[in-house]
């Protein structure tokens, strides 16, 4: 490209570059018909979209840009018997939804990873892992945590069933541009502070609706130095701050992560892709609609105390007093949260016992997450008061990798359950649920009322903190555990 | 979606105000995997009453519903429109509709006709014994008794309904534009 042209062009953000590269048609009112490069499909939100196509006699415009995998409904217990035969799914509605997906992908020619394939997993773990999700692409899925793929520098967001149908039929969506927000985190992260702690802290700062109407770009040394797994964790939870999508500029780490994956480009195509991806980072002088600066030194290992992801405190903190909030509506919400959570203001977070531990979900079920949890679990035992401690790898490939590293033995020896991949206890659509009134230290993304089962009480934490809670039986600062052996 | 020009047939003279989406389709029917079949749950609470209007043989096969003010108020569930489709309803006539329901109905090819209360009252009377005709092109509702009421409709929605265009259909009409974009991408970003 001519250098002079590049220098005279208006500086653009990463978001603007990806948007501009996907405009099929720009209308007078500013809405654009946007081309969708990648469409991920799962069993829960797709049935009516497939049915609509069928009723209208339509087909998928680009099945080759579509990938389906079941995850939400699948039990995480064994899927085949000793003879290798697939085991039936007891829940009739779940079984029906899964069977519907199988029929739909067969009827419409959609590439499909089935429930017993080694590559099966949570859709947002599978996409990056397979090289289906690529930098600079537009990625959609009928699931709000599609924001996850922004960790690779892709514009990725969740859509509804009517939009799923629209993408299936046209490979486009009619969209209005979002505002842009830069969240810049600079400085050294303290010991024991993980990507999960960073994003929880960010949500605590800007609030659960702070990102509404925006696409967030995470910048600063903290994200540059973060692993790809960590970036996926951060971008995943953009939606918990209200932003439909998050973005982290692709760099050498991103390229190294993508290269060689089954669906990633190779040869000359790889070189072409690489050259374009390198043009994507935000230009110097580009303007964001809003900028939030955060000092990395302010971030501690943290967790949620309430029923909104914005209810964040450091693990060294206490349950807040509702009266301490300036906003009267927040005071009321906080009191309701505390009643639901069974917590009293002033209680030290570290004094709160847990009966359940869940390590998994599209937020924290990648190999790095399991390694971090295993580092804590190694040589320890799950505390007697913990009724269930689940480790649910994000995909069959993550599971296999963990087993090759011996992580499964560490977990099993410590008293954790080692499960098959799926959404599991994140959302209570499958048999993994937290019983009413019981408390879970969970690496998932939502602590909403009833999210992990009716009456369940959720504390969102990092994998290391979840493992630490499991072996101590209460919420605990992972930095204070005595070395084992 | 099939184009709508004229809708003729018997109409169910429901006439009630504030029919909300929970009345149209209760929440426990939202677990379905299809848009079809929701008719069995449609107006469940009303249909639980013996002798209700929906199960009256007089209105068997009716394709129009006449209701009171604020039809479709409440939640955003598109299942409400799917349920009406499944009942075989092509149009609803009322003095007013909730915005959300109106949009959902439009996306599913159901015509919402807004008429003054007096006109609705007259149609409720006629519907007990005779069919009603809706002409979308000329924006009129007529009866066999020389009644003729005109209604307003958003020109864009009218165009879509007359031509059977849903949003997917409209975008598909730009297929050449999309194909052009794909050809450009195949050249510029062949790795996709």
GROMACS .gro file of C-alpha atoms in nm, chain A:
model
  485
    1UNK     CA    1   0.000   0.000   0.000
    2UNK     CA    2   0.123   0.349  -0.081
    3UNK     CA    3   0.262   0.500   0.235
    4UNK     CA    4   0.131   0.846   0.153
    5UNK     CA    5  -0.224   0.714   0.119
    6UNK     CA    6  -0.198   0.541   0.454
    7UNK     CA    7  -0.069   0.855   0.619
    8UNK     CA    8  -0.337   1.083   0.480
    9UNK     CA    9  -0.627   0.848   0.555
   10UNK     CA   10  -0.829   0.922   0.867
   11UNK     CA   11  -0.690   0.715   1.154
   12UNK     CA   12  -0.927   0.433   1.243
   13UNK     CA   13  -0.979   0.201   1.536
   14UNK     CA   14  -0.956  -0.177   1.509
   15UNK     CA   15  -1.336  -0.189   1.526
   16UNK     CA   16  -1.377   0.063   1.244
   17UNK     CA   17  -1.133  -0.128   1.024
   18UNK     CA   18  -1.315  -0.459   1.067
   19UNK     CA   19  -1.654  -0.288   1.020
   20UNK     CA   20  -1.544  -0.105   0.704
   21UNK     CA   21  -1.403  -0.426   0.558
   22UNK     CA   22  -1.742  -0.596   0.588
   23UNK     CA   23  -1.983  -0.334   0.455
   24UNK     CA   24  -2.187  -0.481   0.171
   25UNK     CA   25  -2.410  -0.174   0.152
   26UNK     CA   26  -2.418   0.150   0.349
   27UNK     CA   27  -2.764   0.308   0.372
   28UNK     CA   28  -2.855   0.675   0.405
   29UNK     CA   29  -2.949   0.640   0.770
   30UNK     CA   30  -2.605   0.495   0.855
   31UNK     CA   31  -2.718   0.135   0.893
   32UNK     CA   32  -2.507  -0.110   0.699
   33UNK     CA   33  -2.557  -0.451   0.554
   34UNK     CA   34  -2.261  -0.630   0.713
   35UNK     CA   35  -2.111  -0.950   0.577
   36UNK     CA   36  -2.069  -1.231   0.829
   37UNK     CA   37  -1.755  -1.442   0.786
   38UNK     CA   38  -1.826  -1.707   1.047
   39UNK     CA   39  -2.148  -1.841   1.199
   40UNK     CA   40  -2.137  -2.076   1.497
   41UNK     CA   41  -2.450  -2.276   1.573
   42UNK     CA   42  -2.560  -2.474   1.878
   43UNK     CA   43  -2.874  -2.665   1.972
   44UNK     CA   44  -3.069  -2.415   2.182
   45UNK     CA   45  -3.125  -2.104   1.972
   46UNK     CA   46  -3.115  -2.250   1.621
   47UNK     CA   47  -3.422  -2.477   1.586
   48UNK     CA   48  -3.672  -2.204   1.493
   49UNK     CA   49  -3.426  -2.047   1.249
   50UNK     CA   50  -3.378  -2.377   1.066
   51UNK     CA   51  -3.751  -2.430   1.072
   52UNK     CA   52  -3.813  -2.086   0.919
   53UNK     CA   53  -3.576  -2.168   0.634
   54UNK     CA   54  -3.758  -2.495   0.581
   55UNK     CA   55  -4.102  -2.331   0.577
   56UNK     CA   56  -3.986  -2.068   0.327
   57UNK     CA   57  -3.806  -2.324   0.111
   58UNK     CA   58  -3.473  -2.150   0.171
   59UNK     CA   59  -3.122  -2.286   0.210
   60UNK     CA   60  -2.808  -2.173   0.386
   61UNK     CA   61  -2.625  -1.928   0.163
   62UNK     CA   62  -2.284  -2.034   0.294
   63UNK     CA   63  -2.288  -2.358   0.492
   64UNK     CA   64  -1.911  -2.357   0.440
   65UNK     CA   65  -1.889  -2.052   0.668
   66UNK     CA   66  -2.103  -2.221   0.933
   67UNK     CA   67  -2.005  -2.464   1.208
   68UNK     CA   68  -2.241  -2.640   1.445
   69UNK     CA   69  -2.162  -2.812   1.773
   70UNK     CA   70  -2.386  -2.916   2.064
   71UNK     CA   71  -2.290  -2.784   2.407
   72UNK     CA   72  -2.563  -2.629   2.627
   73UNK     CA   73  -2.783  -2.933   2.686
   74UNK     CA   74  -2.528  -3.213   2.687
   75UNK     CA   75  -2.477  -3.393   3.016
   76UNK     CA   76  -2.108  -3.393   3.114
   77UNK     CA   77  -2.118  -3.752   3.233
   78UNK     CA   78  -1.998  -4.038   3.010
   79UNK     CA   79  -2.145  -4.024   2.658
   80UNK     CA   80  -2.065  -4.376   2.546
   81UNK     CA   81  -2.084  -4.708   2.729
   82UNK     CA   82  -1.804  -4.961   2.769
   83UNK     CA   83  -1.885  -5.101   2.423
   84UNK     CA   84  -1.858  -4.757   2.265
   85UNK     CA   85  -2.233  -4.721   2.213
   86UNK     CA   86  -2.381  -4.375   2.262
   87UNK     CA   87  -2.574  -4.344   2.587
   88UNK     CA   88  -2.924  -4.194   2.572
   89UNK     CA   89  -2.992  -3.853   2.728
   90UNK     CA   90  -3.248  -3.884   3.005
   91UNK     CA   91  -3.405  -3.538   2.978
   92UNK     CA   92  -3.662  -3.564   2.699
   93UNK     CA   93  -3.660  -3.196   2.602
   94UNK     CA   94  -3.281  -3.182   2.594
   95UNK     CA   95  -3.263  -3.501   2.392
   96UNK     CA   96  -3.520  -3.358   2.152
   97UNK     CA   97  -3.330  -3.035   2.104
   98UNK     CA   98  -3.005  -3.223   2.039
   99UNK     CA   99  -3.171  -3.461   1.794
  100UNK     CA  100  -3.323  -3.161   1.617
  101UNK     CA  101  -2.979  -3.009   1.569
  102UNK     CA  102  -2.849  -3.335   1.422
  103UNK     CA  103  -3.137  -3.349   1.177
  104UNK     CA  104  -3.104  -2.982   1.084
  105UNK     CA  105  -2.733  -2.993   1.012
  106UNK     CA  106  -2.786  -3.305   0.799
  107UNK     CA  107  -3.078  -3.152   0.608
  108UNK     CA  108  -2.902  -2.820   0.544
  109UNK     CA  109  -2.549  -2.948   0.491
  110UNK     CA  110  -2.395  -2.766   0.786
  111UNK     CA  111  -2.049  -2.880   0.901
  112UNK     CA  112  -2.108  -3.049   1.235
  113UNK     CA  113  -1.899  -3.168   1.528
  114UNK     CA  114  -2.115  -3.429   1.699
  115UNK     CA  115  -2.157  -3.497   2.069
  116UNK     CA  116  -1.904  -3.781   2.083
  117UNK     CA  117  -1.639  -3.632   1.852
  118UNK     CA  118  -1.299  -3.561   2.007
  119UNK     CA  119  -1.334  -3.200   1.888
  120UNK     CA  120  -1.672  -3.145   2.058
  121UNK     CA  121  -1.684  -2.871   2.316
  122UNK     CA  122  -1.829  -2.536   2.410
  123UNK     CA  123  -1.890  -2.343   2.090
  124UNK     CA  124  -1.668  -2.054   2.203
  125UNK     CA  125  -1.383  -2.288   2.290
  126UNK     CA  126  -1.419  -2.488   1.968
  127UNK     CA  127  -1.421  -2.188   1.730
  128UNK     CA  128  -1.074  -2.056   1.819
  129UNK     CA  129  -0.936  -2.406   1.879
  130UNK     CA  130  -1.031  -2.524   1.530
  131UNK     CA  131  -0.901  -2.210   1.359
  132UNK     CA  132  -1.259  -2.137   1.253
  133UNK     CA  133  -1.243  -1.806   1.440
  134UNK     CA  134  -0.982  -1.580   1.280
  135UNK     CA  135  -0.855  -1.226   1.340
  136UNK     CA  136  -1.037  -0.953   1.150
  137UNK     CA  137  -1.344  -1.166   1.083
  138UNK     CA  138  -1.706  -1.100   1.174
  139UNK     CA  139  -1.832  -1.388   1.389
  140UNK     CA  140  -2.187  -1.443   1.514
  141UNK     CA  141  -2.364  -1.708   1.719
  142UNK     CA  142  -2.699  -1.728   1.891
  143UNK     CA  143  -2.528  -1.683   2.226
  144UNK     CA  144  -2.424  -1.364   2.401
  145UNK     CA  145  -2.081  -1.497   2.495
  146UNK     CA  146  -1.980  -1.489   2.131
  147UNK     CA  147  -1.796  -1.176   2.248
  148UNK     CA  148  -1.528  -1.430   2.348
  149UNK     CA  149  -1.376  -1.451   2.000
  150UNK     CA  150  -1.283  -1.081   2.021
  151UNK     CA  151  -0.977  -1.205   2.208
  152UNK     CA  152  -0.838  -1.299   1.866
  153UNK     CA  153  -0.917  -0.956   1.722
  154UNK     CA  154  -1.243  -1.065   1.560
  155UNK     CA  155  -1.566  -0.865   1.571
  156UNK     CA  156  -1.784  -1.124   1.741
  157UNK     CA  157  -2.127  -1.084   1.897
  158UNK     CA  158  -2.440  -1.273   1.997
  159UNK     CA  159  -2.761  -1.263   1.792
  160UNK     CA  160  -3.126  -1.365   1.830
  161UNK     CA  161  -3.315  -1.637   1.647
  162UNK     CA  162  -3.454  -1.406   1.375
  163UNK     CA  163  -3.099  -1.283   1.311
  164UNK     CA  164  -2.971  -1.641   1.300
  165UNK     CA  165  -3.220  -1.707   1.025
  166UNK     CA  166  -3.113  -1.389   0.846
  167UNK     CA  167  -2.747  -1.492   0.858
  168UNK     CA  168  -2.824  -1.845   0.746
  169UNK     CA  169  -3.018  -1.721   0.444
  170UNK     CA  170  -2.809  -1.417   0.345
  171UNK     CA  171  -2.473  -1.439   0.530
  172UNK     CA  172  -2.535  -1.076   0.632
  173UNK     CA  173  -2.697  -0.869   0.906
  174UNK     CA  174  -2.845  -0.521   0.889
  175UNK     CA  175  -2.667  -0.334   1.170
  176UNK     CA  176  -2.607   0.016   1.303
  177UNK     CA  177  -2.247   0.095   1.398
  178UNK     CA  178  -2.163   0.082   1.771
  179UNK     CA  179  -1.979   0.347   1.968
  180UNK     CA  180  -1.623   0.257   2.067
  181UNK     CA  181  -1.477   0.238   2.416
  182UNK     CA  182  -1.111   0.193   2.495
  183UNK     CA  183  -1.034   0.023   2.825
  184UNK     CA  184  -0.665   0.068   2.881
  185UNK     CA  185  -0.501  -0.122   3.166
  186UNK     CA  186  -0.139  -0.029   3.222
  187UNK     CA  187   0.115  -0.132   3.481
  188UNK     CA  188   0.235  -0.452   3.642
  189UNK     CA  189  -0.024  -0.706   3.759
  190UNK     CA  190   0.028  -0.826   4.113
  191UNK     CA  191   0.099  -1.189   4.206
  192UNK     CA  192  -0.200  -1.420   4.174
  193UNK     CA  193  -0.393  -1.172   3.954
  194UNK     CA  194  -0.534  -1.355   3.651
  195UNK     CA  195  -0.721  -1.244   3.338
  196UNK     CA  196  -1.049  -1.333   3.515
  197UNK     CA  197  -0.960  -1.092   3.795
  198UNK     CA  198  -0.881  -0.823   3.538
  199UNK     CA  199  -1.218  -0.849   3.365
  200UNK     CA  200  -1.410  -0.877   3.694
  201UNK     CA  201  -1.232  -0.563   3.811
  202UNK     CA  202  -1.317  -0.386   3.482
  203UNK     CA  203  -1.686  -0.478   3.514
  204UNK     CA  204  -1.681  -0.361   3.875
  205UNK     CA  205  -1.542  -0.025   3.758
  206UNK     CA  206  -1.766   0.047   3.457
  207UNK     CA  207  -2.076  -0.143   3.575
  208UNK     CA  208  -2.294  -0.410   3.419
  209UNK     CA  209  -2.449  -0.157   3.182
  210UNK     CA  210  -2.135   0.054   3.137
  211UNK     CA  211  -2.064  -0.089   2.795
  212UNK     CA  212  -2.418  -0.075   2.658
  213UNK     CA  213  -2.410   0.059   2.303
  214UNK     CA  214  -2.033   0.020   2.281
  215UNK     CA  215  -1.779  -0.221   2.143
  216UNK     CA  216  -1.490  -0.234   2.390
  217UNK     CA  217  -1.128  -0.248   2.280
  218UNK     CA  218  -0.892  -0.360   2.556
  219UNK     CA  219  -0.551  -0.194   2.528
  220UNK     CA  220  -0.239  -0.150   2.736
  221UNK     CA  221   0.052  -0.366   2.839
  222UNK     CA  222  -0.165  -0.595   3.052
  223UNK     CA  223  -0.348  -0.727   2.745
  224UNK     CA  224  -0.039  -0.722   2.523
  225UNK     CA  225   0.138  -0.943   2.775
  226UNK     CA  226  -0.164  -1.169   2.829
  227UNK     CA  227  -0.190  -1.517   2.674
  228UNK     CA  228  -0.451  -1.582   2.404
  229UNK     CA  229  -0.648  -1.796   2.652
  230UNK     CA  230  -0.651  -1.501   2.890
  231UNK     CA  231  -0.760  -1.261   2.616
  232UNK     CA  232  -1.049  -1.492   2.529
  233UNK     CA  233  -1.153  -1.491   2.897
  234UNK     CA  234  -1.147  -1.111   2.909
  235UNK     CA  235  -1.332  -1.056   2.582
  236UNK     CA  236  -1.585  -1.326   2.673
  237UNK     CA  237  -1.716  -1.120   2.964
  238UNK     CA  238  -1.752  -0.795   2.766
  239UNK     CA  239  -2.122  -0.875   2.749
  240UNK     CA  240  -2.137  -0.875   3.131
  241UNK     CA  241  -2.042  -0.508   3.110
  242UNK     CA  242  -2.322  -0.455   2.860
  243UNK     CA  243  -2.100  -0.440   2.549
  244UNK     CA  244  -2.210  -0.660   2.264
  245UNK     CA  245  -1.849  -0.721   2.164
  246UNK     CA  246  -1.493  -0.687   2.293
  247UNK     CA  247  -1.172  -0.664   2.093
  248UNK     CA  248  -0.802  -0.714   2.155
  249UNK     CA  249  -0.566  -0.621   1.872
  250UNK     CA  250  -0.416  -0.926   1.699
  251UNK     CA  251  -0.039  -0.954   1.738
  252UNK     CA  252   0.240  -1.211   1.706
  253UNK     CA  253   0.092  -1.414   1.991
  254UNK     CA  254  -0.241  -1.425   1.810
  255UNK     CA  255  -0.080  -1.534   1.485
  256UNK     CA  256   0.121  -1.804   1.662
  257UNK     CA  257  -0.198  -1.929   1.829
  258UNK     CA  258  -0.391  -1.948   1.501
  259UNK     CA  259  -0.120  -2.095   1.279
  260UNK     CA  260  -0.149  -2.467   1.217
  261UNK     CA  261  -0.503  -2.505   1.352
  262UNK     CA  262  -0.722  -2.737   1.143
  263UNK     CA  263  -0.931  -2.468   0.972
  264UNK     CA  264  -0.671  -2.191   0.967
  265UNK     CA  265  -0.531  -2.077   0.633
  266UNK     CA  266  -0.205  -2.231   0.511
  267UNK     CA  267   0.066  -2.159   0.258
  268UNK     CA  268   0.018  -1.852   0.043
  269UNK     CA  269  -0.324  -1.786   0.194
  270UNK     CA  270  -0.161  -1.773   0.538
  271UNK     CA  271   0.089  -1.513   0.420
  272UNK     CA  272  -0.188  -1.302   0.267
  273UNK     CA  273  -0.396  -1.329   0.582
  274UNK     CA  274  -0.101  -1.237   0.799
  275UNK     CA  275  -0.025  -0.930   0.592
  276UNK     CA  276  -0.383  -0.807   0.627
  277UNK     CA  277  -0.412  -0.892   0.998
  278UNK     CA  278  -0.105  -0.680   1.066
  279UNK     CA  279  -0.287  -0.373   0.928
  280UNK     CA  280  -0.575  -0.412   1.174
  281UNK     CA  281  -0.450  -0.262   1.503
  282UNK     CA  282  -0.590   0.080   1.586
  283UNK     CA  283  -0.404   0.365   1.414
  284UNK     CA  284  -0.217   0.624   1.616
  285UNK     CA  285  -0.447   0.921   1.652
  286UNK     CA  286  -0.769   0.723   1.611
  287UNK     CA  287  -1.041   0.838   1.848
  288UNK     CA  288  -1.261   0.629   2.072
  289UNK     CA  289  -1.599   0.759   2.186
  290UNK     CA  290  -1.499   0.684   2.545
  291UNK     CA  291  -1.174   0.599   2.720
  292UNK     CA  292  -1.140   0.427   3.059
  293UNK     CA  293  -0.797   0.411   3.222
  294UNK     CA  294  -0.725   0.149   3.486
  295UNK     CA  295  -0.407   0.107   3.690
  296UNK     CA  296  -0.310  -0.261   3.690
  297UNK     CA  297  -0.171  -0.219   4.041
  298UNK     CA  298  -0.527  -0.158   4.166
  299UNK     CA  299  -0.640  -0.506   4.059
  300UNK     CA  300  -0.644  -0.778   4.326
  301UNK     CA  301  -0.763  -1.136   4.302
  302UNK     CA  302  -1.134  -1.066   4.323
  303UNK     CA  303  -1.478  -1.220   4.316
  304UNK     CA  304  -1.845  -1.130   4.315
  305UNK     CA  305  -2.057  -1.103   4.629
  306UNK     CA  306  -2.402  -1.037   4.474
  307UNK     CA  307  -2.624  -1.126   4.181
  308UNK     CA  308  -2.479  -0.893   3.917
  309UNK     CA  309  -2.132  -0.933   3.762
  310UNK     CA  310  -2.064  -0.573   3.868
  311UNK     CA  311  -2.085  -0.675   4.236
  312UNK     CA  312  -1.709  -0.719   4.265
  313UNK     CA  313  -1.482  -0.703   4.572
  314UNK     CA  314  -1.119  -0.804   4.632
  315UNK     CA  315  -1.095  -1.144   4.806
  316UNK     CA  316  -0.943  -0.958   5.102
  317UNK     CA  317  -1.260  -0.747   5.127
  318UNK     CA  318  -1.590  -0.780   5.311
  319UNK     CA  319  -1.954  -0.814   5.210
  320UNK     CA  320  -2.058  -0.452   5.146
  321UNK     CA  321  -2.328  -0.270   5.337
  322UNK     CA  322  -2.610  -0.175   5.098
  323UNK     CA  323  -2.621   0.166   5.265
  324UNK     CA  324  -2.266   0.225   5.138
  325UNK     CA  325  -2.391   0.270   4.780
  326UNK     CA  326  -2.472   0.626   4.675
  327UNK     CA  327  -2.744   0.526   4.429
  328UNK     CA  328  -3.074   0.450   4.610
  329UNK     CA  329  -3.179   0.196   4.346
  330UNK     CA  330  -2.844   0.019   4.392
  331UNK     CA  331  -2.902   0.013   4.769
  332UNK     CA  332  -3.230  -0.169   4.712
  333UNK     CA  333  -3.073  -0.407   4.458
  334UNK     CA  334  -2.780  -0.480   4.691
  335UNK     CA  335  -3.013  -0.563   4.980
  336UNK     CA  336  -3.211  -0.799   4.757
  337UNK     CA  337  -2.885  -0.957   4.640
  338UNK     CA  338  -2.763  -1.011   4.994
  339UNK     CA  339  -3.095  -1.165   5.097
  340UNK     CA  340  -3.075  -1.402   4.801
  341UNK     CA  341  -2.709  -1.480   4.861
  342UNK     CA  342  -2.760  -1.534   5.235
  343UNK     CA  343  -2.482  -1.289   5.325
  344UNK     CA  344  -2.448  -1.029   5.600
  345UNK     CA  345  -2.272  -0.695   5.549
  346UNK     CA  346  -1.927  -0.684   5.702
  347UNK     CA  347  -1.861  -1.057   5.672
  348UNK     CA  348  -1.510  -1.122   5.543
  349UNK     CA  349  -1.534  -1.281   5.199
  350UNK     CA  350  -1.274  -1.536   5.312
  351UNK     CA  351  -1.509  -1.653   5.589
  352UNK     CA  352  -1.780  -1.760   5.346
  353UNK     CA  353  -1.799  -2.142   5.310
  354UNK     CA  354  -1.888  -2.305   4.976
  355UNK     CA  355  -2.058  -2.638   4.905
  356UNK     CA  356  -1.983  -2.646   4.532
  357UNK     CA  357  -1.696  -2.560   4.302
  358UNK     CA  358  -1.730  -2.535   3.927
  359UNK     CA  359  -1.427  -2.497   3.703
  360UNK     CA  360  -1.540  -2.468   3.342
  361UNK     CA  361  -1.759  -2.262   3.101
  362UNK     CA  362  -1.667  -2.068   2.786
  363UNK     CA  363  -1.499  -1.814   3.015
  364UNK     CA  364  -1.250  -2.042   3.193
  365UNK     CA  365  -1.222  -2.396   3.058
  366UNK     CA  366  -0.913  -2.377   2.839
  367UNK     CA  367  -0.587  -2.560   2.905
  368UNK     CA  368  -0.429  -2.263   3.082
  369UNK     CA  369  -0.728  -2.246   3.318
  370UNK     CA  370  -0.699  -2.615   3.403
  371UNK     CA  371  -0.323  -2.582   3.461
  372UNK     CA  372  -0.382  -2.292   3.700
  373UNK     CA  373  -0.642  -2.492   3.891
  374UNK     CA  374  -0.420  -2.803   3.896
  375UNK     CA  375  -0.131  -2.601   4.037
  376UNK     CA  376  -0.349  -2.530   4.340
  377UNK     CA  377  -0.507  -2.877   4.362
  378UNK     CA  378  -0.180  -3.069   4.337
  379UNK     CA  379  -0.115  -3.262   4.657
  380UNK     CA  380  -0.428  -3.128   4.830
  381UNK     CA  381  -0.775  -3.268   4.897
  382UNK     CA  382  -1.118  -3.121   4.837
  383UNK     CA  383  -1.250  -3.006   5.176
  384UNK     CA  384  -1.510  -3.232   5.343
  385UNK     CA  385  -1.780  -2.962   5.338
  386UNK     CA  386  -1.756  -2.929   4.958
  387UNK     CA  387  -2.027  -3.157   4.821
  388UNK     CA  388  -1.926  -3.137   4.459
  389UNK     CA  389  -1.619  -3.002   4.280
  390UNK     CA  390  -1.645  -3.027   3.902
  391UNK     CA  391  -1.374  -2.984   3.643
  392UNK     CA  392  -1.533  -2.953   3.299
  393UNK     CA  393  -1.284  -2.904   3.014
  394UNK     CA  394  -1.403  -2.668   2.740
  395UNK     CA  395  -1.354  -2.923   2.466
  396UNK     CA  396  -1.251  -3.280   2.403
  397UNK     CA  397  -0.915  -3.152   2.281
  398UNK     CA  398  -0.859  -2.953   2.599
  399UNK     CA  399  -0.951  -3.266   2.795
  400UNK     CA  400  -0.708  -3.478   2.596
  401UNK     CA  401  -0.429  -3.221   2.640
  402UNK     CA  402  -0.492  -3.202   3.013
  403UNK     CA  403  -0.482  -3.581   3.039
  404UNK     CA  404  -0.155  -3.590   2.845
  405UNK     CA  405  -0.015  -3.350   3.105
  406UNK     CA  406  -0.149  -3.562   3.392
  407UNK     CA  407  -0.381  -3.288   3.516
  408UNK     CA  408  -0.675  -3.529   3.535
  409UNK     CA  409  -0.486  -3.742   3.790
  410UNK     CA  410  -0.411  -3.438   4.002
  411UNK     CA  411  -0.779  -3.344   4.008
  412UNK     CA  412  -0.910  -3.695   4.063
  413UNK     CA  413  -0.657  -3.763   4.340
  414UNK     CA  414  -0.766  -3.442   4.508
  415UNK     CA  415  -1.132  -3.547   4.496
  416UNK     CA  416  -1.254  -3.341   4.199
  417UNK     CA  417  -1.483  -3.493   3.933
  418UNK     CA  418  -1.329  -3.501   3.584
  419UNK     CA  419  -1.607  -3.452   3.330
  420UNK     CA  420  -1.687  -3.450   2.961
  421UNK     CA  421  -1.689  -3.109   2.782
  422UNK     CA  422  -1.995  -2.884   2.774
  423UNK     CA  423  -2.158  -2.575   2.923
  424UNK     CA  424  -2.228  -2.773   3.240
  425UNK     CA  425  -2.301  -2.584   3.559
  426UNK     CA  426  -2.276  -2.240   3.399
  427UNK     CA  427  -2.644  -2.226   3.308
  428UNK     CA  428  -2.847  -2.514   3.452
  429UNK     CA  429  -2.979  -2.642   3.120
  430UNK     CA  430  -2.825  -2.984   3.174
  431UNK     CA  431  -2.806  -3.210   3.482
  432UNK     CA  432  -2.520  -3.008   3.642
  433UNK     CA  433  -2.694  -2.772   3.883
  434UNK     CA  434  -2.633  -2.607   4.218
  435UNK     CA  435  -2.918  -2.693   4.459
  436UNK     CA  436  -3.132  -2.416   4.609
  437UNK     CA  437  -2.967  -2.229   4.894
  438UNK     CA  438  -2.623  -2.380   4.827
  439UNK     CA  439  -2.317  -2.179   4.735
  440UNK     CA  440  -2.075  -2.223   4.446
  441UNK     CA  441  -1.733  -2.079   4.370
  442UNK     CA  442  -1.760  -2.075   3.993
  443UNK     CA  443  -1.532  -1.981   3.705
  444UNK     CA  444  -1.835  -1.905   3.486
  445UNK     CA  445  -1.959  -1.564   3.376
  446UNK     CA  446  -2.298  -1.493   3.533
  447UNK     CA  447  -2.405  -1.480   3.896
  448UNK     CA  448  -2.769  -1.400   3.816
  449UNK     CA  449  -3.048  -1.519   4.042
  450UNK     CA  450  -3.109  -1.886   3.960
  451UNK     CA  451  -2.838  -1.899   3.694
  452UNK     CA  452  -2.681  -2.223   3.821
  453UNK     CA  453  -3.016  -2.367   3.926
  454UNK     CA  454  -3.321  -2.232   4.108
  455UNK     CA  455  -3.207  -2.071   4.434
  456UNK     CA  456  -2.836  -2.126   4.359
  457UNK     CA  457  -2.579  -1.881   4.498
  458UNK     CA  458  -2.284  -1.802   4.271
  459UNK     CA  459  -1.950  -1.635   4.339
  460UNK     CA  460  -1.757  -1.568   4.018
  461UNK     CA  461  -1.386  -1.635   4.057
  462UNK     CA  462  -1.073  -1.732   3.862
  463UNK     CA  463  -0.978  -2.099   3.816
  464UNK     CA  464  -0.701  -2.072   4.077
  465UNK     CA  465  -0.938  -1.915   4.329
  466UNK     CA  466  -1.202  -2.179   4.256
  467UNK     CA  467  -0.953  -2.457   4.319
  468UNK     CA  468  -0.838  -2.283   4.636
  469UNK     CA  469  -1.200  -2.264   4.756
  470UNK     CA  470  -1.239  -2.635   4.686
  471UNK     CA  471  -0.940  -2.739   4.895
  472UNK     CA  472  -1.012  -2.504   5.185
  473UNK     CA  473  -1.392  -2.531   5.181
  474UNK     CA  474  -1.441  -2.154   5.176
  475UNK     CA  475  -1.370  -1.853   4.961
  476UNK     CA  476  -1.002  -1.782   5.008
  477UNK     CA  477  -0.715  -1.569   4.884
  478UNK     CA  478  -0.516  -1.809   4.668
  479UNK     CA  479  -0.200  -1.616   4.754
  480UNK     CA  480  -0.221  -1.727   5.117
  481UNK     CA  481  -0.220  -2.105   5.058
  482UNK     CA  482   0.083  -2.270   5.215
  483UNK     CA  483   0.304  -2.454   4.966
  484UNK     CA  484   0.240  -2.830   4.957
  485UNK     CA  485   0.509  -3.085   5.027
   0.00000   0.00000   0.00000
